[in-house]
Coordinates of C-alpha atoms in Angstrom, one line a residue:
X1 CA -44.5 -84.5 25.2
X2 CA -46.1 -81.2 26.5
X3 CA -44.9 -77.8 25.6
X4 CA -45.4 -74.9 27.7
X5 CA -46.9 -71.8 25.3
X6 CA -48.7 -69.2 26.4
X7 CA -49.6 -66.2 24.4
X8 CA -48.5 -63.7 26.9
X9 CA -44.9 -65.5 26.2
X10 CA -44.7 -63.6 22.9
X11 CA -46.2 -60.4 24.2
X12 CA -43.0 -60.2 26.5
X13 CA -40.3 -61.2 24.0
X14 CA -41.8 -59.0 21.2
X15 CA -41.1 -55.8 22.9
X16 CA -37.4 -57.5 24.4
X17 CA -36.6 -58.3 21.3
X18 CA -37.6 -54.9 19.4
X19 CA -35.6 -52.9 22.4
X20 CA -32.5 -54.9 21.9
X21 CA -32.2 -54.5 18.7
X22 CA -32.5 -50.5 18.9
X23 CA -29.9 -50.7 21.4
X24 CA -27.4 -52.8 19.1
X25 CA -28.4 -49.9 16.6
X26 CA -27.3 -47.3 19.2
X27 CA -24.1 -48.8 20.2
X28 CA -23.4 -49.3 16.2
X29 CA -24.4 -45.9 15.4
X30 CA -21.7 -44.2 18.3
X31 CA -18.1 -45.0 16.6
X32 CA -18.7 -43.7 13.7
X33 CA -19.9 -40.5 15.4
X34 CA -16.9 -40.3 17.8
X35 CA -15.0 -40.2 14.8
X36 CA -16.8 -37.7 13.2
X37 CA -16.6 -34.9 15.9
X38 CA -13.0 -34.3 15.8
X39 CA -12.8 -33.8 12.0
X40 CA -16.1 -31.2 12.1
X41 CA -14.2 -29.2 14.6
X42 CA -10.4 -29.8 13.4
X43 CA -9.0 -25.9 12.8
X44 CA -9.0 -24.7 9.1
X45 CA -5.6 -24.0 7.0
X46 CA -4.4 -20.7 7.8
X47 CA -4.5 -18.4 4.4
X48 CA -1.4 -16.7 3.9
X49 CA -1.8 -14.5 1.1
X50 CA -3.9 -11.7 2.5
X51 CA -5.2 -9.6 0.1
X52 CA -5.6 -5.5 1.7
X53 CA -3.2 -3.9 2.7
X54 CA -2.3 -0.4 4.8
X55 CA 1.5 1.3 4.3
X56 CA 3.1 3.6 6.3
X57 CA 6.5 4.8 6.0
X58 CA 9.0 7.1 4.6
X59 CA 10.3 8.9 1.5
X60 CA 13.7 9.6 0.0
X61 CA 14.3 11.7 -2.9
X62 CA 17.9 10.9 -4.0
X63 CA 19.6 13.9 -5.6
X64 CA 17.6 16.6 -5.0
X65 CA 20.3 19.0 -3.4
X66 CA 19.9 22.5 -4.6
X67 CA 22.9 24.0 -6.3
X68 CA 23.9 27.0 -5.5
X69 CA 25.1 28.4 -8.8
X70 CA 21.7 27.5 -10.5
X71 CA 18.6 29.9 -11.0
X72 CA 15.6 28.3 -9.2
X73 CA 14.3 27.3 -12.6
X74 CA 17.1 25.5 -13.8
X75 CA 17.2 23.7 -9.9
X76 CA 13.6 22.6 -10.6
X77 CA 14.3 21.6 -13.9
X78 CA 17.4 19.3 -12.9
X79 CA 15.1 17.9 -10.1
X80 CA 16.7 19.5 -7.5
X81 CA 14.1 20.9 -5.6
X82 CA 15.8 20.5 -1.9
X83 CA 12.8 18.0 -0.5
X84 CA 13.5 16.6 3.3
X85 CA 12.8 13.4 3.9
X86 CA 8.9 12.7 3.4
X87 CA 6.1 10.6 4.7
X88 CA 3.5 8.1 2.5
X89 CA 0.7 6.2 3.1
X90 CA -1.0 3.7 1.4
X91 CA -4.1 2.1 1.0
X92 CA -5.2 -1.1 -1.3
X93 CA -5.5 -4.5 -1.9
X94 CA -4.6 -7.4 -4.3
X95 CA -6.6 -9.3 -6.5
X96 CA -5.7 -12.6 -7.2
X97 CA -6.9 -14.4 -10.3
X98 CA -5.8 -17.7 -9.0
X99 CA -7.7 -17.4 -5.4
X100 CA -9.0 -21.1 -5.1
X101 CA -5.6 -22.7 -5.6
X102 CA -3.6 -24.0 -2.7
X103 CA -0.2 -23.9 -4.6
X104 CA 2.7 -21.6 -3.2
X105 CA 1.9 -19.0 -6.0
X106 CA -0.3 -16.4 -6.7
X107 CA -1.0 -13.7 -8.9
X108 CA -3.0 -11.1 -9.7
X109 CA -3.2 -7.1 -10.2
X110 CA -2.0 -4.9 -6.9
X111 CA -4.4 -1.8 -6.7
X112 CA -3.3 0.9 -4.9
X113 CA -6.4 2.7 -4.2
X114 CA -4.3 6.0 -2.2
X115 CA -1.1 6.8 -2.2
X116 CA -0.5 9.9 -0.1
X117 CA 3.0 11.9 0.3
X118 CA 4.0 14.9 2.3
X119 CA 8.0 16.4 2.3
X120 CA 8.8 19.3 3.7
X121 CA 11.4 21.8 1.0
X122 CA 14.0 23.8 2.7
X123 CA 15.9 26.5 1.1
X124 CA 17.2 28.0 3.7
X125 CA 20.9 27.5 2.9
X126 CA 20.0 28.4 -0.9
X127 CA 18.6 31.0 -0.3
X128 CA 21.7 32.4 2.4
X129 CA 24.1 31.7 -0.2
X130 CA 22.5 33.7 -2.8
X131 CA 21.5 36.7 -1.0
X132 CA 24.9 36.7 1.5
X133 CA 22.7 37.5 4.1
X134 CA 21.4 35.7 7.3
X135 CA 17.9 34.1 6.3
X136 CA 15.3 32.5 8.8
X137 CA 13.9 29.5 8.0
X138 CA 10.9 29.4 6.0
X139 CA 9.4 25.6 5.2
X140 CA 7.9 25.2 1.2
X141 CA 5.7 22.6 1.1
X142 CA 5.2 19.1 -1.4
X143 CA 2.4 17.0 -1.5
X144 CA 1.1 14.4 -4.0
X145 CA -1.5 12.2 -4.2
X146 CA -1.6 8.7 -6.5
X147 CA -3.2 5.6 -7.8
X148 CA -1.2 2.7 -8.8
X149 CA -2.7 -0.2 -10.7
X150 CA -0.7 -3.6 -11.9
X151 CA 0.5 -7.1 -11.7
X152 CA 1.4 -9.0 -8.5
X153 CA 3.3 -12.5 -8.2
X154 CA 3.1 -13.4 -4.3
X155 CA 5.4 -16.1 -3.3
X156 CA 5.1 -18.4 -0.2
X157 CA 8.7 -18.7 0.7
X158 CA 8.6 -20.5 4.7
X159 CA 6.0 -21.1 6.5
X160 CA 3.8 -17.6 6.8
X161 CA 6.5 -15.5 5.2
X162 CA 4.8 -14.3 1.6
X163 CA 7.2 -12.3 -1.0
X164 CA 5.3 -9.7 -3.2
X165 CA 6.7 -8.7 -6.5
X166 CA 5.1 -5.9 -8.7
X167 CA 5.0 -3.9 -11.4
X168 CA 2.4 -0.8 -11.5
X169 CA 1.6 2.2 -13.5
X170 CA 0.3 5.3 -11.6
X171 CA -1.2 8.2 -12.5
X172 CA -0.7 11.6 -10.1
X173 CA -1.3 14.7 -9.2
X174 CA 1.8 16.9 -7.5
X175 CA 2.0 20.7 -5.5
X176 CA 4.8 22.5 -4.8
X177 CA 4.0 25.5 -1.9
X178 CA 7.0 27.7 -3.1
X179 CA 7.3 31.4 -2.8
X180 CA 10.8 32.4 -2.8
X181 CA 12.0 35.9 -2.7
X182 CA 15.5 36.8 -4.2
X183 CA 15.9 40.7 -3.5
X184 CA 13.7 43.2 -3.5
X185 CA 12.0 42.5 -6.9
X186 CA 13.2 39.1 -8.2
X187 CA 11.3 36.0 -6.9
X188 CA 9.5 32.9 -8.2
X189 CA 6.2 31.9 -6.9
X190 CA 4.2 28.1 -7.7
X191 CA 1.3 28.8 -5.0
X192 CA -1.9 29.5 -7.8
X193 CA -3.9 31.6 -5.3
X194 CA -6.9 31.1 -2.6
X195 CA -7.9 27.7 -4.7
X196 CA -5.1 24.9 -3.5
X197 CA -6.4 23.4 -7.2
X198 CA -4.4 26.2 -8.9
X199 CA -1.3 25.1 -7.7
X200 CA -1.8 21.4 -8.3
X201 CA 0.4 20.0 -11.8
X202 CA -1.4 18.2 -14.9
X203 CA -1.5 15.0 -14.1
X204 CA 1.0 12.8 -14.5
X205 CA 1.6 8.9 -15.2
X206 CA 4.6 6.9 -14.2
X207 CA 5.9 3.2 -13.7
X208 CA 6.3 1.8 -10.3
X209 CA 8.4 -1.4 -9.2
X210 CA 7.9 -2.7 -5.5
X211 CA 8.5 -5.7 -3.1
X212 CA 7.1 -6.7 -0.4
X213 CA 8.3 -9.1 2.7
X214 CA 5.6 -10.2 4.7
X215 CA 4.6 -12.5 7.5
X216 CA 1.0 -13.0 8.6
X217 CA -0.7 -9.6 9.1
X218 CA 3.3 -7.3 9.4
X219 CA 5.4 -6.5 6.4
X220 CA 8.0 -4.5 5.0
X221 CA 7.7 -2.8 1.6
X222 CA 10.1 -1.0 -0.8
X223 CA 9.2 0.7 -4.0
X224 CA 11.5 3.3 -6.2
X225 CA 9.9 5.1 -9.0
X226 CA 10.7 7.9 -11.7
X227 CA 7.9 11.0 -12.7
X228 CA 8.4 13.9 -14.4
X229 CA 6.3 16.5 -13.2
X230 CA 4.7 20.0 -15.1
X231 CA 4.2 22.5 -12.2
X232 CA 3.3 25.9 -12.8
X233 CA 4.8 29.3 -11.5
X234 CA 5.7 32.6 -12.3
X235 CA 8.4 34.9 -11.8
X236 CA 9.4 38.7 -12.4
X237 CA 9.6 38.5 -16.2
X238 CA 7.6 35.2 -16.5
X239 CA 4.0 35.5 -15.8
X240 CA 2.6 32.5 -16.0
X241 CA 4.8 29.4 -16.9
X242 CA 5.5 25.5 -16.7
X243 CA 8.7 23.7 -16.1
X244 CA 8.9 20.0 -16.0
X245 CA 10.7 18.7 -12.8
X246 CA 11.9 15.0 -12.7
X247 CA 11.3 13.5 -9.2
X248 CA 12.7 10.4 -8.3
X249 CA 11.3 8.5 -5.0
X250 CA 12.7 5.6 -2.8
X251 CA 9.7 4.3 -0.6
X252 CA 10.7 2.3 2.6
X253 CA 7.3 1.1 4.4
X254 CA 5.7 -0.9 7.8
X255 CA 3.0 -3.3 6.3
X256 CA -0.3 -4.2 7.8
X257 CA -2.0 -6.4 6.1
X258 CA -5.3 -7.9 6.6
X259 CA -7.9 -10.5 4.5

């Protein structure tokens, strides 16, 4: 029996054979990278629990009305320094110890880097009942500027919506623009001169409780806390003096929050 063989035979099927073997490989090698694409692209987990955060809003002093019968002094030091509704903004972020973990709690230390107030003091109807006499209005002035420092617990309650609880400790300086005339020689003054400095208190440190409600990148923010203040002023028989005032605040504030 004869067999057919030739050496170009092989030369053909060598090169067959080698090319259908890379295209097995190919057609193996595609699944498994069809697969593969949709998990490299799938979205990331959204992060909830921003960290900075900007607040804008308003403050109430409860209790601050003046009373008539009272001296200025004793007004001031019974914290009732006649302050309108105010203004505050905020600037800081938290640090969370627990960053890596994907529970529903955090917690960590709130900073507030800034916290700015303004409130505008009218005396006007103090001053028209003392003096029986028609008096224009003339605005005083408060500002105070703040750093808070403490501990945060942020809570993931549904979904996106975070709660923030804290507790801080601040430390602030406070001015009172008042120069109040009773008369024609009686009057009580706390503006220190050309230097806005030398009408600024001793600085003063004070507990702070907040919450926050939050959703994504909008919140809502309360915080209350007690100071008492040392401001200077003088007077027509007091040169240069001190009184303490207690101030009292009720922050209500619009969150932004960011990563």
């Amino acid at each position: 029996m004869k067999t057919n063989f030739t050496p170009w035979s092989i030369s053909i099927k060598g090169p067959l054979i080698t090319a259908f073997g890379i295209l097995l490989g190919i057609v193996a090698a595609f699944p498994v990278q069809a697969q593969e694409i949709p998990i490299a692209n799938a979205p990331k987990k959204e992060n909830v629990f921003r960290k900075g955060y900007i607040r804008v809003g308003i403050s109430q002093f409860p209790e601050n009305e003046m009373n008539f019968s009272q001296s200025p002094i004793q007004n001031l030091e019974n914290g009732q320094f006649g302050a309108s509704t105010g203004y505050v903004f905020e600037l800081g972020r938290n640090y969370y110890f627990n960053k890596k973990s994907s529970g529903i709690i955090k917690y960590g230390l709130d900073w507030t880097i800034i916290s700015a107030n303004y409130a505008e003091l009218d005396w006007t109807a103090y001053a028209a009942h003392r003096q029986q006499i028609p008096i224009s209005k003339e605005a005083f002035h408060y500002f105070s500027i703040s750093s808070k420092l403490g501990p945060v617990i942020s809570i993931k309650a549904v979904e996106a919506l975070v709660i923030d609880l804290r507790a801080q400790v601040g430390i602030g300086m406070h001015a009172m623009l008042v120069d109040y005339y009773e008369g024609d020689t009686d009057y009580i003054t706390m503006v220190g001169g050309d230097n806005p400095l030398d009408s600024a208190s001793e600085p003063s440190i004070y507990p702070s409780f907040g919450v926050t409600l939050r959703r994504k990148a909008i919140g809502l923010a309360v915080d209350y806390f007690k100071q008492t203040v040392s401001m200077k002023y003088e007077t027509e028989s007091i040169e240069y003096g001190n009184v303490d005032i207690p101030i009292a605040t009720t922050q209500v504030k619009l969150v932004f929050s960011f990563k």
